Amino acid sequence: MKKKKFKVVLATDRKGRELQTLSNICGEKEIPFHFFDVRHDVVKDHVHDNTVVFTRGPCKNRLGYLNKLTEMEMIGATMVNNRETQEVCNDKWRCHMMLEQIGLTQPKTVMIASSRDDVIEKQFYSLDLEFPVVVKKLEGSYGIGIMIADTMLGLKTIIQTLYKEEAVHQSGDDVIIQEFVEHKHDYRAHVLDGQVIAAMKRTPQEGDFRSNVSRGASVKSVDLSDIEKQHCIMAATHVSARWCAVDFIRSDKENSPIILEVNHAPHTQGIEEAMRDSGAKVDAPLMTQIVEHFERLANE
């Protein structure tokens, strides 16, 4: 059977590792590929209804970029992921509330939309939290903007410093405070159209609680329990993600995993490394699997 023609587009505002990876995979499979620069490129010149568009984090940084994604959706392109999914996942409080709706286990979390002492205290005590707590900006990646507060004075200082910084840059980014769950590792599951296709354990560098590979964490490919897979799939499905990474802390295998975040545009360096170390035969096993998935869908 003759294969249908389809095209792969990577939408972002910069050239990086994933651009070269996707370009190489598509080149080997003779799939047309285009780097769509969201700053300058015109949607109708490069995106059609037979196009699979992979979107990266920078697309969320400007309303104009997001509007180009909406235009792609309206044309009928397959979006990985669409604008709504990106906006939900990029807002840690909104994503938390959505996952809470379906009963997934998460750390106790509350949003702080003020730098006033009394508001910080009221919100903190409303959840019966104990120190230490994690402070996160509503938007952020690579582990940047995540801090630990050990006392009420420390919590107020962090939040008020963040508010002063945001006022200078006029970004208006609020914060959440979150229960600190003691753990040595966390886990990341990659979910593609309702299936867990890969997972890894991430171990932070000594002295750091953040497990981002960009912060020097080590990785290892792992198998997940049935309930871990089920809950990661539930999280991905509820935010309408075609491909995403769900981060969680493992509890007892008979209990629910503690979901930390859903990443709509996960970086692949760590998981590719973990999959290669566990015996994968290609340089980019995850991205190869994802491209082949959409190639099969295009030819059904």
CSV table of C-alpha atoms in Angstrom, one decimal:
chain,number,residue,atom,x,y,z
A,1,MET,CA,0.0,0.0,0.0
A,2,LYS,CA,1.3,3.4,-0.9
A,3,LYS,CA,2.0,5.6,2.1
A,4,LYS,CA,0.0,8.8,2.4
A,5,LYS,CA,2.1,12.0,2.4
A,6,PHE,CA,2.3,13.9,5.6
A,7,LYS,CA,4.7,16.5,7.0
A,8,VAL,CA,6.3,17.1,10.4
A,9,VAL,CA,6.8,20.6,11.7
A,10,LEU,CA,8.6,21.7,14.8
A,11,ALA,CA,7.2,25.0,16.1
A,12,THR,CA,9.5,27.0,18.3
A,13,ASP,CA,11.6,30.2,18.3
A,14,ARG,CA,15.1,28.6,18.5
A,15,LYS,CA,17.2,25.9,17.1
A,16,GLY,CA,18.3,23.2,19.5
A,17,ARG,CA,19.0,19.5,20.0
A,18,GLU,CA,15.4,18.4,19.3
A,19,LEU,CA,15.3,20.2,16.0
A,20,GLN,CA,18.3,18.2,14.8
A,21,THR,CA,16.8,15.0,16.3
A,22,LEU,CA,13.5,15.4,14.5
A,23,SER,CA,15.2,16.5,11.3
A,24,ASN,CA,17.4,13.4,11.3
A,25,ILE,CA,14.5,11.0,12.0
A,26,CYS,CA,12.3,12.5,9.3
A,27,GLY,CA,15.2,12.5,6.9
A,28,GLU,CA,15.8,8.8,7.4
A,29,LYS,CA,12.1,8.0,6.9
A,30,GLU,CA,11.8,10.4,3.9
A,31,ILE,CA,9.2,12.5,5.7
A,32,PRO,CA,9.1,16.2,4.8
A,33,PHE,CA,10.2,18.3,7.8
A,34,HIS,CA,10.2,22.0,8.5
A,35,PHE,CA,11.5,24.1,11.4
A,36,PHE,CA,8.6,26.7,11.9
A,37,ASP,CA,10.0,29.8,13.5
A,38,VAL,CA,7.1,31.2,15.4
A,39,ARG,CA,8.6,34.7,15.3
A,40,HIS,CA,8.7,35.0,11.5
A,41,ASP,CA,7.1,32.2,9.6
A,42,VAL,CA,3.6,32.4,8.1
A,43,VAL,CA,1.3,29.5,9.0
A,44,LYS,CA,-0.3,28.9,5.6
A,45,ASP,CA,3.1,28.7,3.9
A,46,HIS,CA,4.1,25.7,5.9
A,47,VAL,CA,1.2,24.0,7.7
A,48,HIS,CA,-1.7,22.1,6.2
A,49,ASP,CA,-4.3,19.6,7.3
A,50,ASN,CA,-1.8,16.7,6.7
A,51,THR,CA,0.8,18.3,9.0
A,52,VAL,CA,1.9,17.0,12.5
A,53,VAL,CA,3.1,20.0,14.5
A,54,PHE,CA,5.3,19.5,17.5
A,55,THR,CA,5.2,22.5,19.7
A,56,ARG,CA,7.9,23.5,22.2
A,57,GLY,CA,7.9,25.6,25.4
A,58,PRO,CA,8.7,29.0,23.9
A,59,CYS,CA,5.4,28.9,21.9
A,60,LYS,CA,3.7,29.9,25.2
A,61,ASN,CA,5.8,33.0,25.7
A,62,ARG,CA,3.8,35.4,23.5
A,63,LEU,CA,0.1,35.8,22.6
A,64,GLY,CA,1.1,36.1,18.9
A,65,TYR,CA,2.9,32.7,19.0
A,66,LEU,CA,-0.2,31.1,20.6
A,67,ASN,CA,-2.4,32.6,18.0
A,68,LYS,CA,-0.3,31.0,15.3
A,69,LEU,CA,-1.0,27.6,17.0
A,70,THR,CA,-4.7,28.4,17.0
A,71,GLU,CA,-4.5,29.1,13.3
A,72,MET,CA,-2.7,25.7,12.8
A,73,GLU,CA,-5.5,24.0,14.7
A,74,MET,CA,-8.2,25.7,12.6
A,75,ILE,CA,-6.4,24.5,9.4
A,76,GLY,CA,-6.7,21.0,10.7
A,77,ALA,CA,-3.1,20.2,11.6
A,78,THR,CA,-2.4,17.5,14.2
A,79,MET,CA,-1.1,19.5,17.2
A,80,VAL,CA,1.3,18.0,19.7
A,81,ASN,CA,0.1,19.7,21.8
A,82,ASN,CA,-2.7,22.2,21.2
A,83,ARG,CA,-3.0,25.6,22.7
A,84,GLU,CA,-5.5,24.7,25.4
A,85,THR,CA,-3.2,21.9,26.7
A,86,GLN,CA,-0.2,24.2,26.7
A,87,GLU,CA,-2.1,26.9,28.6
A,88,VAL,CA,-3.4,24.4,31.2
A,89,CYS,CA,0.0,22.7,31.8
A,90,ASN,CA,1.9,26.0,31.9
A,91,ASP,CA,-0.2,27.2,34.8
A,92,LYS,CA,0.7,25.0,37.8
A,93,TRP,CA,-2.3,26.0,39.8
A,94,ARG,CA,-4.8,25.5,37.0
A,95,CYS,CA,-3.3,22.1,36.2
A,96,HIS,CA,-3.4,21.2,39.9
A,97,MET,CA,-7.1,22.0,40.1
A,98,MET,CA,-7.9,20.0,37.0
A,99,LEU,CA,-6.2,16.9,38.3
A,100,GLU,CA,-7.9,17.4,41.7
A,101,GLN,CA,-11.2,17.2,39.8
A,102,ILE,CA,-10.6,13.6,38.9
A,103,GLY,CA,-9.2,12.5,42.3
A,104,LEU,CA,-5.5,12.1,41.5
A,105,THR,CA,-3.2,12.3,44.5
A,106,GLN,CA,-1.1,15.5,44.7
A,107,PRO,CA,0.8,17.3,47.3
A,108,LYS,CA,-1.3,19.8,49.3
A,109,THR,CA,-1.2,23.0,47.3
A,110,VAL,CA,-2.4,26.6,47.5
A,111,MET,CA,-2.0,29.7,45.4
A,112,ILE,CA,-0.7,32.9,46.8
A,113,ALA,CA,-1.8,35.9,44.7
A,114,SER,CA,-0.6,38.6,47.1
A,115,SER,CA,2.6,39.6,48.9
A,116,ARG,CA,0.8,40.7,52.1
A,117,ASP,CA,1.9,39.0,55.3
A,118,ASP,CA,-1.7,38.3,56.4
A,119,VAL,CA,-2.7,36.7,53.1
A,120,ILE,CA,0.4,34.5,53.0
A,121,GLU,CA,-0.3,33.3,56.6
A,122,LYS,CA,-4.0,32.7,55.9
A,123,GLN,CA,-3.4,30.7,52.8
A,124,PHE,CA,-0.6,28.7,54.5
A,125,TYR,CA,-2.7,27.8,57.5
A,126,SER,CA,-5.8,27.0,55.4
A,127,LEU,CA,-4.3,23.7,54.3
A,128,ASP,CA,-2.7,22.7,57.6
A,129,LEU,CA,0.7,22.7,56.0
A,130,GLU,CA,3.9,22.2,57.9
A,131,PHE,CA,7.4,23.4,57.1
A,132,PRO,CA,9.4,23.0,55.0
A,133,VAL,CA,7.2,23.9,52.0
A,134,VAL,CA,8.0,24.2,48.3
A,135,VAL,CA,7.5,27.6,46.6
A,136,LYS,CA,6.9,27.6,42.9
A,137,LYS,CA,6.2,30.3,40.3
A,138,LEU,CA,3.0,29.5,38.4
A,139,GLU,CA,5.0,29.3,35.2
A,140,GLY,CA,8.4,27.9,35.0
A,141,SER,CA,10.6,25.1,33.7
A,142,TYR,CA,14.1,23.5,34.1
A,143,GLY,CA,13.5,23.7,37.9
A,144,ILE,CA,14.0,27.5,37.8
A,145,GLY,CA,11.8,29.4,40.2
A,146,ILE,CA,11.4,26.5,42.7
A,147,MET,CA,12.5,27.1,46.3
A,148,ILE,CA,12.2,25.7,49.8
A,149,ALA,CA,11.0,27.7,52.7
A,150,ASP,CA,11.7,26.4,56.2
A,151,THR,CA,10.0,29.0,58.3
A,152,MET,CA,7.1,31.5,58.0
A,153,LEU,CA,9.6,34.4,57.8
A,154,GLY,CA,11.5,32.5,55.0
A,155,LEU,CA,8.2,31.9,53.2
A,156,LYS,CA,7.2,35.6,53.3
A,157,THR,CA,10.7,36.7,52.3
A,158,ILE,CA,10.7,34.4,49.2
A,159,ILE,CA,7.2,35.4,48.1
A,160,GLN,CA,7.8,39.1,48.6
A,161,THR,CA,11.1,38.9,46.8
A,162,LEU,CA,9.5,37.1,43.9
A,163,TYR,CA,6.7,39.7,43.8
A,164,LYS,CA,9.2,42.6,43.8
A,165,GLU,CA,11.1,40.9,40.9
A,166,GLU,CA,7.9,40.3,38.9
A,167,ALA,CA,6.9,43.9,39.4
A,168,VAL,CA,10.2,45.1,37.9
A,169,HIS,CA,9.7,42.9,34.9
A,170,GLN,CA,5.9,43.5,34.8
A,171,SER,CA,5.2,39.8,34.3
A,172,GLY,CA,2.6,39.5,37.0
A,173,ASP,CA,3.5,35.8,37.8
A,174,ASP,CA,1.9,34.6,41.1
A,175,VAL,CA,3.2,31.6,43.1
A,176,ILE,CA,2.0,28.4,44.7
A,177,ILE,CA,3.1,26.9,48.0
A,178,GLN,CA,3.1,23.1,48.1
A,179,GLU,CA,3.6,20.4,50.7
A,180,PHE,CA,7.2,19.1,50.7
A,181,VAL,CA,7.1,15.3,50.3
A,182,GLU,CA,10.3,13.7,51.3
A,183,HIS,CA,11.8,11.5,48.6
A,184,LYS,CA,15.1,10.3,47.1
A,185,HIS,CA,13.9,10.1,43.5
A,186,ASP,CA,11.0,11.1,41.4
A,187,TYR,CA,9.7,9.5,38.2
A,188,ARG,CA,8.7,10.7,34.8
A,189,ALA,CA,6.3,8.8,32.5
A,190,HIS,CA,6.0,9.8,28.8
A,191,VAL,CA,2.4,9.3,27.7
A,192,LEU,CA,1.5,9.2,24.0
A,193,ASP,CA,-2.2,9.1,23.0
A,194,GLY,CA,-3.3,7.2,26.1
A,195,GLN,CA,-0.3,4.8,26.5
A,196,VAL,CA,2.8,5.0,28.7
A,197,ILE,CA,5.6,4.5,26.2
A,198,ALA,CA,8.6,5.1,28.5
A,199,ALA,CA,9.5,6.0,32.1
A,200,MET,CA,12.5,6.9,34.1
A,201,LYS,CA,13.7,7.4,37.6
A,202,ARG,CA,15.4,10.7,38.3
A,203,THR,CA,17.9,11.2,41.1
A,204,PRO,CA,18.9,14.7,42.0
A,205,GLN,CA,22.5,15.8,42.6
A,206,GLU,CA,23.5,15.6,46.2
A,207,GLY,CA,22.3,18.7,48.0
A,208,ASP,CA,19.6,19.5,45.5
A,209,PHE,CA,15.9,18.5,45.8
A,210,ARG,CA,15.2,19.3,42.1
A,211,SER,CA,15.3,16.3,39.8
A,212,ASN,CA,15.6,18.1,36.5
A,213,VAL,CA,18.1,16.6,34.1
A,214,SER,CA,19.1,20.2,33.3
A,215,ARG,CA,20.1,20.6,36.9
A,216,GLY,CA,22.4,17.5,36.8
A,217,ALA,CA,20.0,14.7,37.9
A,218,SER,CA,20.9,11.2,36.9
A,219,VAL,CA,18.4,9.0,35.1
A,220,LYS,CA,17.5,5.3,34.8
A,221,SER,CA,14.8,3.6,32.7
A,222,VAL,CA,12.2,1.9,34.9
A,223,ASP,CA,9.0,-0.2,34.7
A,224,LEU,CA,5.9,1.3,36.4
A,225,SER,CA,3.1,-0.4,38.3
A,226,ASP,CA,-0.3,-0.7,36.8
A,227,ILE,CA,-1.8,2.0,39.0
A,228,GLU,CA,1.1,4.4,38.2
A,229,LYS,CA,0.5,3.9,34.5
A,230,GLN,CA,-3.3,4.3,35.0
A,231,HIS,CA,-2.9,7.6,36.9
A,232,CYS,CA,-0.3,9.1,34.5
A,233,ILE,CA,-2.7,8.3,31.6
A,234,MET,CA,-5.6,9.8,33.5
A,235,ALA,CA,-3.6,13.0,34.0
A,236,ALA,CA,-2.5,13.2,30.4
A,237,THR,CA,-6.0,12.5,29.1
A,238,HIS,CA,-7.7,15.1,31.4
A,239,VAL,CA,-5.5,17.9,30.0
A,240,SER,CA,-6.0,16.6,26.4
A,241,ALA,CA,-2.3,16.0,25.8
A,242,ARG,CA,-1.3,13.9,22.8
A,243,TRP,CA,2.2,13.5,24.1
A,244,CYS,CA,3.3,14.7,27.5
A,245,ALA,CA,5.4,13.8,30.5
A,246,VAL,CA,3.9,13.2,33.9
A,247,ASP,CA,6.1,13.7,36.9
A,248,PHE,CA,5.3,11.9,40.2
A,249,ILE,CA,6.7,10.6,43.4
A,250,ARG,CA,6.3,6.8,44.0
A,251,SER,CA,4.5,5.8,47.1
A,252,ASP,CA,3.8,2.2,48.0
A,253,LYS,CA,3.2,0.3,44.8
A,254,GLU,CA,-0.3,-0.5,45.9
A,255,ASN,CA,-1.1,3.2,46.5
A,256,SER,CA,-1.6,6.1,44.2
A,257,PRO,CA,1.4,7.9,42.9
A,258,ILE,CA,1.8,11.5,44.0
A,259,ILE,CA,1.5,13.5,40.8
A,260,LEU,CA,3.7,16.6,40.7
A,261,GLU,CA,3.3,18.0,37.2
A,262,VAL,CA,2.2,17.5,33.7
A,263,ASN,CA,4.7,18.7,31.1
A,264,HIS,CA,3.2,19.6,27.7
A,265,ALA,CA,6.5,20.0,25.9
A,266,PRO,CA,8.9,17.6,27.7
A,267,HIS,CA,12.6,17.7,27.0
A,268,THR,CA,13.9,14.4,25.7
A,269,GLN,CA,17.6,14.3,26.6
A,270,GLY,CA,17.1,12.4,29.8
A,271,ILE,CA,14.7,9.8,28.7
A,272,GLU,CA,16.6,9.1,25.4
A,273,GLU,CA,19.7,8.6,27.5
A,274,ALA,CA,17.9,6.2,29.9
A,275,MET,CA,16.4,4.2,27.0
A,276,ARG,CA,19.7,3.9,25.3
A,277,ASP,CA,21.3,2.7,28.5
A,278,SER,CA,18.6,0.0,28.8
A,279,GLY,CA,19.3,-1.4,25.4
A,280,ALA,CA,17.6,0.8,22.8
A,281,LYS,CA,19.3,0.4,19.4
A,282,VAL,CA,18.8,3.9,17.9
A,283,ASP,CA,20.1,7.3,19.0
A,284,ALA,CA,16.7,8.8,19.7
A,285,PRO,CA,14.4,5.9,20.7
A,286,LEU,CA,11.6,8.0,22.2
A,287,MET,CA,11.3,10.5,19.4
A,288,THR,CA,11.6,7.7,16.8
A,289,GLN,CA,8.7,5.9,18.4
A,290,ILE,CA,6.6,9.1,18.5
A,291,VAL,CA,7.2,9.9,14.8
A,292,GLU,CA,6.4,6.3,13.8
A,293,HIS,CA,3.2,6.5,15.8
A,294,PHE,CA,2.0,9.6,13.9
A,295,GLU,CA,3.2,8.0,10.6
A,296,ARG,CA,1.0,5.0,11.3
A,297,LEU,CA,-2.0,7.2,12.1
A,298,ALA,CA,-1.5,9.1,8.9
A,299,ASN,CA,-1.6,5.9,6.9
A,300,GLU,CA,-4.6,4.2,8.6
